[in-house]
mmCIF file of C-alpha atoms in Angstrom:
data_model
loop_
_atom_site.group_PDB
_atom_site.id
_atom_site.type_symbol
_atom_site.label_atom_id
_atom_site.label_comp_id
_atom_site.label_asym_id
_atom_site.label_seq_id
_atom_site.Cartn_x
_atom_site.Cartn_y
_atom_site.Cartn_z
ATOM 1 C CA GLN K 1 10.091 -18.294 20.433
ATOM 2 C CA VAL K 2 8.965 -14.964 21.458
ATOM 3 C CA GLN K 3 7.278 -12.637 18.961
ATOM 4 C CA LEU K 4 5.733 -9.313 19.216
ATOM 5 C CA MET K 5 3.037 -8.287 16.686
ATOM 6 C CA GLY K 6 1.911 -4.721 16.527
ATOM 7 C CA SER K 7 -1.261 -3.553 15.062
ATOM 8 C CA GLY K 8 -4.056 -0.720 15.015
ATOM 9 C CA GLY K 9 -2.149 1.936 12.930
ATOM 10 C CA GLY K 10 -3.750 4.003 10.233
ATOM 11 C CA LEU K 11 -4.457 7.394 8.910
ATOM 12 C CA VAL K 12 -6.878 9.748 10.775
ATOM 13 C CA GLN K 13 -7.538 13.468 10.879
ATOM 14 C CA ALA K 14 -5.977 15.765 13.530
ATOM 15 C CA GLY K 15 -8.318 15.305 16.579
ATOM 16 C CA GLY K 16 -8.923 11.908 15.824
ATOM 17 C CA SER K 17 -8.179 8.585 17.694
ATOM 18 C CA LEU K 18 -6.385 5.475 17.333
ATOM 19 C CA ARG K 19 -5.764 2.334 19.649
ATOM 20 C CA LEU K 20 -2.416 0.471 18.986
ATOM 21 C CA SER K 21 -2.195 -3.211 20.254
ATOM 22 C CA CYS K 22 1.023 -5.237 20.516
ATOM 23 C CA ALA K 23 0.578 -8.929 21.432
ATOM 24 C CA ALA K 24 3.585 -11.050 22.515
ATOM 25 C CA SER K 25 3.258 -14.749 21.752
ATOM 26 C CA GLY K 26 5.315 -17.814 22.884
ATOM 27 C CA SER K 27 5.382 -19.866 26.155
ATOM 28 C CA ILE K 28 5.285 -16.714 28.225
ATOM 29 C CA PHE K 29 4.673 -16.640 31.952
ATOM 30 C CA ARG K 30 5.530 -13.026 32.751
ATOM 31 C CA ILE K 31 6.471 -9.703 31.002
ATOM 32 C CA ASN K 32 8.074 -7.072 33.355
ATOM 33 C CA VAL K 33 7.920 -4.148 31.081
ATOM 34 C CA MET K 34 6.248 -3.268 28.006
ATOM 35 C CA ARG K 35 6.677 0.291 26.223
ATOM 36 C CA TRP K 36 5.569 2.150 23.035
ATOM 37 C CA TYR K 37 8.381 3.951 21.115
ATOM 38 C CA ARG K 38 7.936 5.963 17.932
ATOM 39 C CA GLN K 39 10.155 7.304 15.307
ATOM 40 C CA ALA K 40 9.211 9.870 12.523
ATOM 41 C CA PRO K 41 11.360 10.317 9.610
ATOM 42 C CA GLY K 42 14.496 12.282 10.127
ATOM 43 C CA LYS K 43 13.889 12.240 13.940
ATOM 44 C CA GLU K 44 15.164 10.346 16.728
ATOM 45 C CA ARG K 45 13.380 7.566 18.081
ATOM 46 C CA GLU K 46 11.161 8.454 21.163
ATOM 47 C CA LEU K 47 9.929 6.679 24.203
ATOM 48 C CA VAL K 48 6.236 7.327 24.321
ATOM 49 C CA ALA K 49 5.017 5.412 27.219
ATOM 50 C CA THR K 50 5.995 2.589 29.664
ATOM 51 C CA ILE K 51 3.988 0.034 31.757
ATOM 52 C CA THR K 52 5.316 -2.378 34.378
ATOM 53 C CA SER K 53 3.755 -5.530 35.732
ATOM 54 C CA GLY K 54 3.226 -3.744 38.883
ATOM 55 C CA GLY K 55 1.158 -0.993 37.011
ATOM 56 C CA ARG K 56 3.716 1.886 37.094
ATOM 57 C CA ILE K 57 3.192 4.101 34.121
ATOM 58 C CA THR K 58 5.140 6.937 32.654
ATOM 59 C CA TYR K 59 4.526 8.937 29.631
ATOM 60 C CA ALA K 60 6.563 11.283 27.458
ATOM 61 C CA ASP K 61 5.645 14.924 27.873
ATOM 62 C CA SER K 62 4.594 15.195 24.418
ATOM 63 C CA VAL K 63 1.658 12.567 24.939
ATOM 64 C CA LYS K 64 0.697 13.037 28.471
ATOM 65 C CA ASP K 65 -3.002 13.413 29.050
ATOM 66 C CA ARG K 66 -3.615 12.461 25.335
ATOM 67 C CA PHE K 67 -2.233 8.841 25.428
ATOM 68 C CA THR K 68 -2.906 6.054 27.788
ATOM 69 C CA ILE K 69 -0.959 2.953 27.708
ATOM 70 C CA SER K 70 -2.611 -0.386 29.393
ATOM 71 C CA ARG K 71 -1.928 -4.064 29.394
ATOM 72 C CA ASP K 72 -3.863 -7.291 29.573
ATOM 73 C CA ASN K 73 -1.486 -9.745 31.283
ATOM 74 C CA ALA K 74 -3.573 -12.797 30.388
ATOM 75 C CA LYS K 75 -3.391 -12.020 26.812
ATOM 76 C CA ASN K 76 0.328 -10.573 27.121
ATOM 77 C CA THR K 77 -0.819 -7.613 25.179
ATOM 78 C CA VAL K 78 0.052 -3.905 25.499
ATOM 79 C CA TYR K 79 -2.321 -1.260 24.358
ATOM 80 C CA LEU K 80 -1.880 2.605 23.538
ATOM 81 C CA GLN K 81 -4.991 4.590 23.240
ATOM 82 C CA MET K 82 -4.231 7.604 21.302
ATOM 83 C CA ASN K 83 -6.592 10.553 21.683
ATOM 84 C CA SER K 84 -6.636 14.230 20.278
ATOM 85 C CA LEU K 85 -4.034 13.150 17.670
ATOM 86 C CA LYS K 86 -1.939 15.846 16.105
ATOM 87 C CA PRO K 87 0.169 15.741 12.853
ATOM 88 C CA GLU K 88 3.219 15.821 14.921
ATOM 89 C CA ASP K 89 2.174 12.319 16.186
ATOM 90 C CA THR K 90 2.813 10.956 12.801
ATOM 91 C CA ALA K 91 5.511 8.108 13.129
ATOM 92 C CA VAL K 92 5.959 4.566 13.253
ATOM 93 C CA TYR K 93 4.948 2.961 16.463
ATOM 94 C CA TYR K 94 6.856 0.148 17.891
ATOM 95 C CA CYS K 95 6.213 -1.823 20.862
ATOM 96 C CA ASN K 96 8.846 -3.120 23.267
ATOM 97 C CA ALA K 97 8.889 -5.987 25.749
ATOM 98 C CA ASP K 98 11.779 -6.390 28.478
ATOM 99 C CA GLY K 99 12.108 -9.002 31.191
ATOM 100 C CA ILE K 100 10.239 -11.914 29.467
ATOM 101 C CA SER K 101 9.909 -15.105 31.402
ATOM 102 C CA THR K 102 9.419 -18.278 29.306
ATOM 103 C CA ALA K 103 9.553 -21.954 29.766
ATOM 104 C CA TRP K 104 13.116 -21.467 28.069
ATOM 105 C CA GLY K 105 14.361 -18.711 30.143
ATOM 106 C CA THR K 106 14.007 -14.950 30.489
ATOM 107 C CA PHE K 107 14.755 -12.706 27.726
ATOM 108 C CA LYS K 108 14.834 -8.821 27.459
ATOM 109 C CA ASP K 109 14.433 -6.106 24.689
ATOM 110 C CA TYR K 110 12.143 -7.513 22.096
ATOM 111 C CA TRP K 111 10.640 -5.614 19.430
ATOM 112 C CA GLY K 112 7.367 -5.312 17.577
ATOM 113 C CA GLN K 113 7.417 -4.814 13.534
ATOM 114 C CA GLY K 114 6.164 -1.303 13.789
ATOM 115 C CA THR K 115 2.750 0.087 12.677
ATOM 116 C CA GLN K 116 2.256 3.373 10.799
ATOM 117 C CA VAL K 117 0.283 6.138 12.356
ATOM 118 C CA THR K 118 -0.397 9.061 10.043
ATOM 119 C CA VAL K 119 -2.478 12.218 11.161
ATOM 120 C CA SER K 120 -3.469 14.650 8.741
ATOM 121 C CA SER K 121 -4.099 18.161 9.321
#
């Protein structure tokens, strides 16, 4: 059994910061890729940031220089540090894991439940 549990969302003022966390549970040996997505009402789901097991990182242009993705492989956890938040960052944020090696096999494309981030002006 593999589960992803996202947390850390909340309500902040513009210019504030939040740190999101997403922990994968199960008998996990390795996670190849971890990502953060977000989706605002009426808008398409957007890929925010990606980090691989080898440390390769990419960001959406809309968050570059404000957000930082990182991971703790010992805890099977991915983080998203969000600084200088803007109202347009308001969305439900979802974590995603791809290439999960477990005692039972290798799995792809697991999703967390989502955590709400609201930024007031």
